[in-house]
Short mmCIF file of C-alpha atoms in Angstrom, two decimals:
data_model
loop_
_atom_site.label_atom_id
_atom_site.label_comp_id
_atom_site.label_asym_id
_atom_site.label_seq_id
_atom_site.Cartn_x
_atom_site.Cartn_y
_atom_site.Cartn_z
CA UNK A 26 95.11 128.94 91.67
CA UNK A 27 96.70 128.06 94.35
CA UNK A 28 98.88 125.59 95.00
CA UNK A 29 99.58 122.46 97.37
CA UNK A 30 102.07 123.57 99.89
CA UNK A 31 104.03 120.69 102.38
CA UNK A 32 105.75 122.31 105.41
CA UNK A 33 107.61 120.15 107.50
CA UNK A 34 108.21 121.18 111.51
CA UNK A 35 105.15 123.73 110.48
CA UNK A 36 104.17 123.69 114.81
CA UNK A 37 105.69 126.58 115.73
CA UNK A 38 109.25 128.42 114.51
CA UNK A 39 110.10 129.33 110.87
CA UNK A 40 107.30 126.14 110.14
CA UNK A 41 104.22 128.18 111.41
CA UNK A 42 105.76 131.31 110.38
CA UNK A 43 105.35 129.52 106.72
CA UNK A 44 102.40 128.07 106.91
CA UNK A 45 100.76 131.06 107.20
CA UNK A 46 102.86 133.44 105.36
CA UNK A 47 102.00 130.25 101.98
CA UNK A 48 98.27 130.80 103.30
CA UNK A 49 98.13 134.10 103.36
CA UNK A 50 99.16 134.49 99.80
CA UNK A 51 95.83 131.49 98.40
CA UNK A 52 98.18 128.70 99.07
CA UNK A 53 96.07 125.35 100.51
CA UNK A 54 98.99 123.40 102.85
CA UNK A 55 99.70 120.33 103.88
CA UNK A 56 101.40 120.67 107.40
CA UNK A 57 103.28 118.08 109.41
CA UNK A 58 104.75 117.66 112.46
CA UNK A 59 105.45 115.45 116.18
CA UNK A 60 102.68 117.73 117.98
CA UNK A 61 98.80 116.39 116.91
CA UNK A 62 97.34 118.62 120.25
CA UNK A 63 99.34 121.40 117.96
CA UNK A 64 98.65 120.93 114.89
CA UNK A 65 94.90 121.59 115.17
CA UNK A 66 94.95 124.69 116.78
CA UNK A 67 97.35 125.94 113.82
CA UNK A 68 94.65 124.19 111.26
CA UNK A 69 91.96 125.72 113.33
CA UNK A 70 92.96 129.09 112.76
CA UNK A 71 93.60 128.67 109.38
CA UNK A 72 90.95 127.27 108.12
CA UNK A 73 88.43 129.89 110.12
CA UNK A 74 90.92 132.18 107.23
CA UNK A 75 89.56 130.22 104.25
CA UNK A 76 92.69 128.57 103.89
CA UNK A 77 92.52 124.87 102.60
CA UNK A 78 94.75 122.44 105.80
CA UNK A 79 95.51 119.13 105.71
CA UNK A 80 97.54 118.18 109.16
CA UNK A 81 99.52 114.94 109.18
CA UNK A 82 101.24 114.03 113.05
CA UNK A 83 105.02 112.55 112.54
CA UNK A 84 108.33 112.96 113.01
CA UNK A 85 110.54 113.27 109.69
CA UNK A 86 112.86 110.75 111.83
CA UNK A 87 109.85 108.36 111.35
CA UNK A 88 110.65 106.72 107.53
CA UNK A 89 108.22 104.13 107.36
CA UNK A 90 105.39 106.75 109.30
CA UNK A 91 106.43 108.80 106.83
CA UNK A 92 105.84 106.94 104.07
CA UNK A 93 102.47 105.75 105.52
CA UNK A 94 100.62 108.96 105.75
CA UNK A 95 102.03 110.26 102.10
CA UNK A 96 100.50 107.37 100.68
CA UNK A 97 97.54 107.44 101.70
CA UNK A 98 97.06 111.46 101.38
CA UNK A 99 93.68 112.28 99.61
CA UNK A 100 93.50 112.70 96.07
CA UNK A 101 93.34 116.03 95.79
CA UNK A 102 96.54 115.91 97.46
CA UNK A 103 98.62 113.96 95.83
CA UNK A 104 99.98 117.08 93.80
CA UNK A 105 101.97 118.38 96.02
CA UNK A 106 103.54 122.08 94.35
CA UNK A 107 105.48 122.95 96.38
CA UNK A 108 107.81 121.03 99.31
CA UNK A 109 109.41 123.66 102.57
CA UNK A 110 111.29 121.24 104.46
CA UNK A 111 111.86 122.63 107.33
CA UNK A 112 111.86 120.14 110.72
CA UNK A 113 115.38 120.86 111.96
CA UNK A 114 117.23 121.74 115.52
CA UNK A 115 119.80 121.68 116.92
CA UNK A 116 120.98 119.76 120.63
CA UNK A 117 123.83 121.83 122.51
CA UNK A 118 126.74 123.67 122.36
CA UNK A 119 129.17 121.67 123.69
CA UNK A 120 133.77 120.57 121.86
CA UNK A 121 132.80 118.29 119.53
CA UNK A 122 134.70 115.76 121.54
CA UNK A 123 132.68 115.98 124.95
CA UNK A 124 129.56 116.23 122.64
CA UNK A 125 126.52 114.08 123.24
CA UNK A 126 125.94 110.61 120.76
CA UNK A 127 121.88 110.81 121.64
CA UNK A 128 121.91 114.64 120.30
CA UNK A 129 124.20 114.31 117.34
CA UNK A 130 121.73 111.02 116.47
CA UNK A 131 118.57 113.46 116.50
CA UNK A 132 120.06 116.04 114.73
CA UNK A 133 121.71 113.66 112.10
CA UNK A 134 118.28 111.84 111.50
CA UNK A 135 116.40 114.95 111.27
CA UNK A 136 118.47 117.32 109.96
CA UNK A 137 119.57 115.22 107.15
CA UNK A 138 117.67 111.60 106.92
CA UNK A 139 114.52 113.08 107.59
CA UNK A 140 115.02 115.52 105.00
CA UNK A 141 115.52 113.11 102.78
CA UNK A 142 113.11 110.99 103.27
CA UNK A 143 110.79 114.11 101.76
CA UNK A 144 112.22 114.75 99.10
CA UNK A 145 112.49 110.55 97.99
CA UNK A 146 108.81 110.16 98.33
CA UNK A 147 107.73 113.42 97.19
CA UNK A 148 110.48 114.42 94.59
CA UNK A 149 109.53 111.25 92.21
CA UNK A 150 105.46 112.78 91.62
CA UNK A 151 107.14 115.89 91.07
CA UNK A 152 109.45 114.67 88.39
CA UNK A 153 106.30 113.22 86.59
CA UNK A 154 104.60 116.51 86.45
CA UNK A 155 107.87 118.43 85.65
CA UNK A 156 106.92 120.83 87.87
CA UNK A 157 107.40 121.72 91.45
CA UNK A 158 108.99 123.44 94.05
CA UNK A 159 111.75 121.56 97.32
CA UNK A 160 112.29 124.54 99.68
CA UNK A 161 114.99 123.40 101.99
CA UNK A 162 115.60 125.43 105.21
CA UNK A 163 119.18 125.45 105.50
CA UNK A 164 121.86 127.39 107.57
CA UNK A 165 124.65 129.69 108.16
CA UNK A 166 125.65 127.86 109.91
CA UNK A 167 126.02 125.40 107.31
CA UNK A 168 128.61 127.25 105.30
CA UNK A 169 131.80 127.97 108.20
CA UNK A 170 131.24 125.54 111.86
CA UNK A 171 131.56 127.85 114.70
CA UNK A 172 132.06 127.35 118.53
CA UNK A 173 130.13 124.55 119.57
CA UNK A 174 128.68 124.31 116.85
CA UNK A 175 130.75 121.48 115.49
CA UNK A 176 127.44 118.49 114.47
CA UNK A 177 125.21 120.54 113.51
CA UNK A 178 127.12 122.55 111.27
CA UNK A 179 127.63 119.93 109.16
CA UNK A 180 123.86 118.88 108.62
CA UNK A 181 123.25 121.85 107.78
CA UNK A 182 126.76 121.37 105.07
CA UNK A 183 124.21 118.49 104.06
CA UNK A 184 122.06 119.89 103.51
CA UNK A 185 123.66 122.25 101.33
CA UNK A 186 125.52 119.81 99.43
CA UNK A 187 122.42 118.38 98.56
CA UNK A 188 120.56 120.94 97.65
CA UNK A 189 123.14 121.53 95.40
CA UNK A 190 122.96 117.87 94.37
CA UNK A 191 119.13 117.34 93.74
CA UNK A 192 119.24 120.61 91.56
CA UNK A 193 122.12 118.88 89.31
CA UNK A 194 119.94 115.95 89.02
CA UNK A 195 117.19 117.80 88.05
CA UNK A 196 118.47 120.71 85.83
CA UNK A 197 116.93 118.83 82.94
CA UNK A 198 113.37 119.37 84.47
CA UNK A 199 110.55 122.56 85.70
CA UNK A 200 111.63 121.55 88.93
CA UNK A 201 112.96 124.19 91.27
CA UNK A 202 115.33 124.17 94.80
CA UNK A 203 116.05 126.46 97.05
CA UNK A 204 117.57 126.34 99.89
CA UNK A 205 117.35 129.19 102.38
CA UNK A 206 119.96 130.09 105.06
CA UNK A 207 119.25 131.49 107.82
CA UNK A 208 121.16 133.38 110.30
CA UNK A 209 120.59 134.27 114.00
CA UNK A 210 116.73 134.20 114.08
CA UNK A 211 114.56 134.46 117.55
CA UNK A 212 112.46 130.92 117.77
CA UNK A 213 112.34 128.12 119.57
CA UNK A 214 115.36 126.98 118.32
CA UNK A 215 117.29 127.26 120.86
CA UNK A 216 115.46 126.62 123.56
CA UNK A 217 115.15 123.34 122.14
CA UNK A 218 119.08 123.71 121.55
CA UNK A 219 119.03 124.15 125.51
CA UNK A 220 116.93 121.96 126.85
CA UNK A 221 114.56 124.49 128.10
CA UNK A 222 116.45 126.47 129.40
CA UNK A 223 114.81 129.64 128.58
CA UNK A 224 117.51 132.10 130.73
CA UNK A 225 120.32 130.33 127.96
CA UNK A 226 118.78 130.44 125.60
CA UNK A 227 118.00 134.54 125.55
CA UNK A 228 121.00 134.97 125.64
CA UNK A 229 121.69 134.59 122.77
CA UNK A 230 119.90 137.03 121.37
CA UNK A 231 121.32 140.34 123.77
CA UNK A 232 122.13 143.20 122.24
CA UNK A 233 120.90 142.55 118.85
CA UNK A 234 117.57 142.69 117.00
CA UNK A 235 117.84 139.16 115.36
CA UNK A 236 115.84 137.80 112.06
CA UNK A 237 112.50 136.79 113.61
CA UNK A 238 110.65 133.34 111.20
CA UNK A 239 108.02 135.69 109.46
CA UNK A 240 111.32 137.58 107.83
CA UNK A 241 112.34 133.01 106.50
CA UNK A 242 108.99 132.80 105.30
CA UNK A 243 108.98 135.73 103.06
CA UNK A 244 111.96 134.98 101.66
CA UNK A 245 110.25 131.52 101.48
CA UNK A 246 107.13 132.87 99.54
CA UNK A 247 108.63 134.75 97.23
CA UNK A 248 110.96 131.98 95.80
CA UNK A 249 107.91 129.93 95.04
CA UNK A 250 105.88 132.29 93.82
CA UNK A 251 109.67 133.78 91.29
CA UNK A 252 108.68 133.67 87.39
CA UNK A 253 108.63 129.89 85.85
CA UNK A 254 112.34 130.71 84.58
CA UNK A 255 113.59 132.05 88.02
CA UNK A 256 115.04 129.59 90.37
CA UNK A 257 116.08 131.65 93.82
CA UNK A 258 118.73 128.54 94.16
CA UNK A 259 119.88 130.07 97.52
CA UNK A 260 119.84 133.13 99.79
CA UNK A 261 121.44 133.46 103.05
CA UNK A 262 119.51 136.07 105.33
CA UNK A 263 121.52 137.40 108.45
CA UNK A 264 120.46 140.35 110.99
CA UNK A 265 121.57 143.78 110.03
CA UNK A 266 124.79 143.33 113.44
CA UNK A 267 125.61 139.68 112.39
CA UNK A 268 128.07 139.25 109.28
CA UNK A 269 128.61 134.94 109.14
CA UNK A 270 128.06 132.34 111.57
CA UNK A 271 130.10 133.70 114.19
CA UNK A 272 130.36 136.83 113.88
CA UNK A 273 128.09 139.34 115.93
CA UNK A 274 128.13 142.37 116.39
CA UNK A 275 126.01 143.06 119.54
CA UNK A 276 124.95 146.07 120.65
#
């Protein structure tokens, strides 16, 4: 029997790839994102293939709206088996002393506080049922800073610490906690980072075959379907010619 899987930031990139892969796995999906129209398109795509899908249009930065939507879930969706905390973004690549304060606030509110909001709303039910799985999408950027990454790297370092802390907090339960740490993934991520400058975004992938959202989604589905006694705690996923957040060989 399939699981109930809630995925944040499901309208593009890794989140959308996870939605499609978990659907192929026979799971039921709760998909969240800011773009209601895009969520409806994805719901139609997946329901046509036989997947049950519930969409919730909200920004994870909006704590009250997130609380309202989760508290009002229909009875058949109350039991969330897998939470994929995917919503996140990077903005800018300036030196820290020249950074945009509004961009910093957006990254912190989304990547850290939004993730915490979803954990606080969903995990108590998992603890009560003594079952569940939290998959946080971190980044290689959380392992070490790279030039211009400063605040984004800090938010992903926080995701690692929060994931490790949660794993410790639920170690006396059957709940599993996973941190996925992608490297260079070709999605809309860089276009958002550079605020629509597609040419600048495309240069990041020049001379290397980057990962795709599907590559990350494959690992998420694998982790969620490992035997109950197996906890995939952390996975670093890099393109073949990427050695770390700052070492990329382009050919």
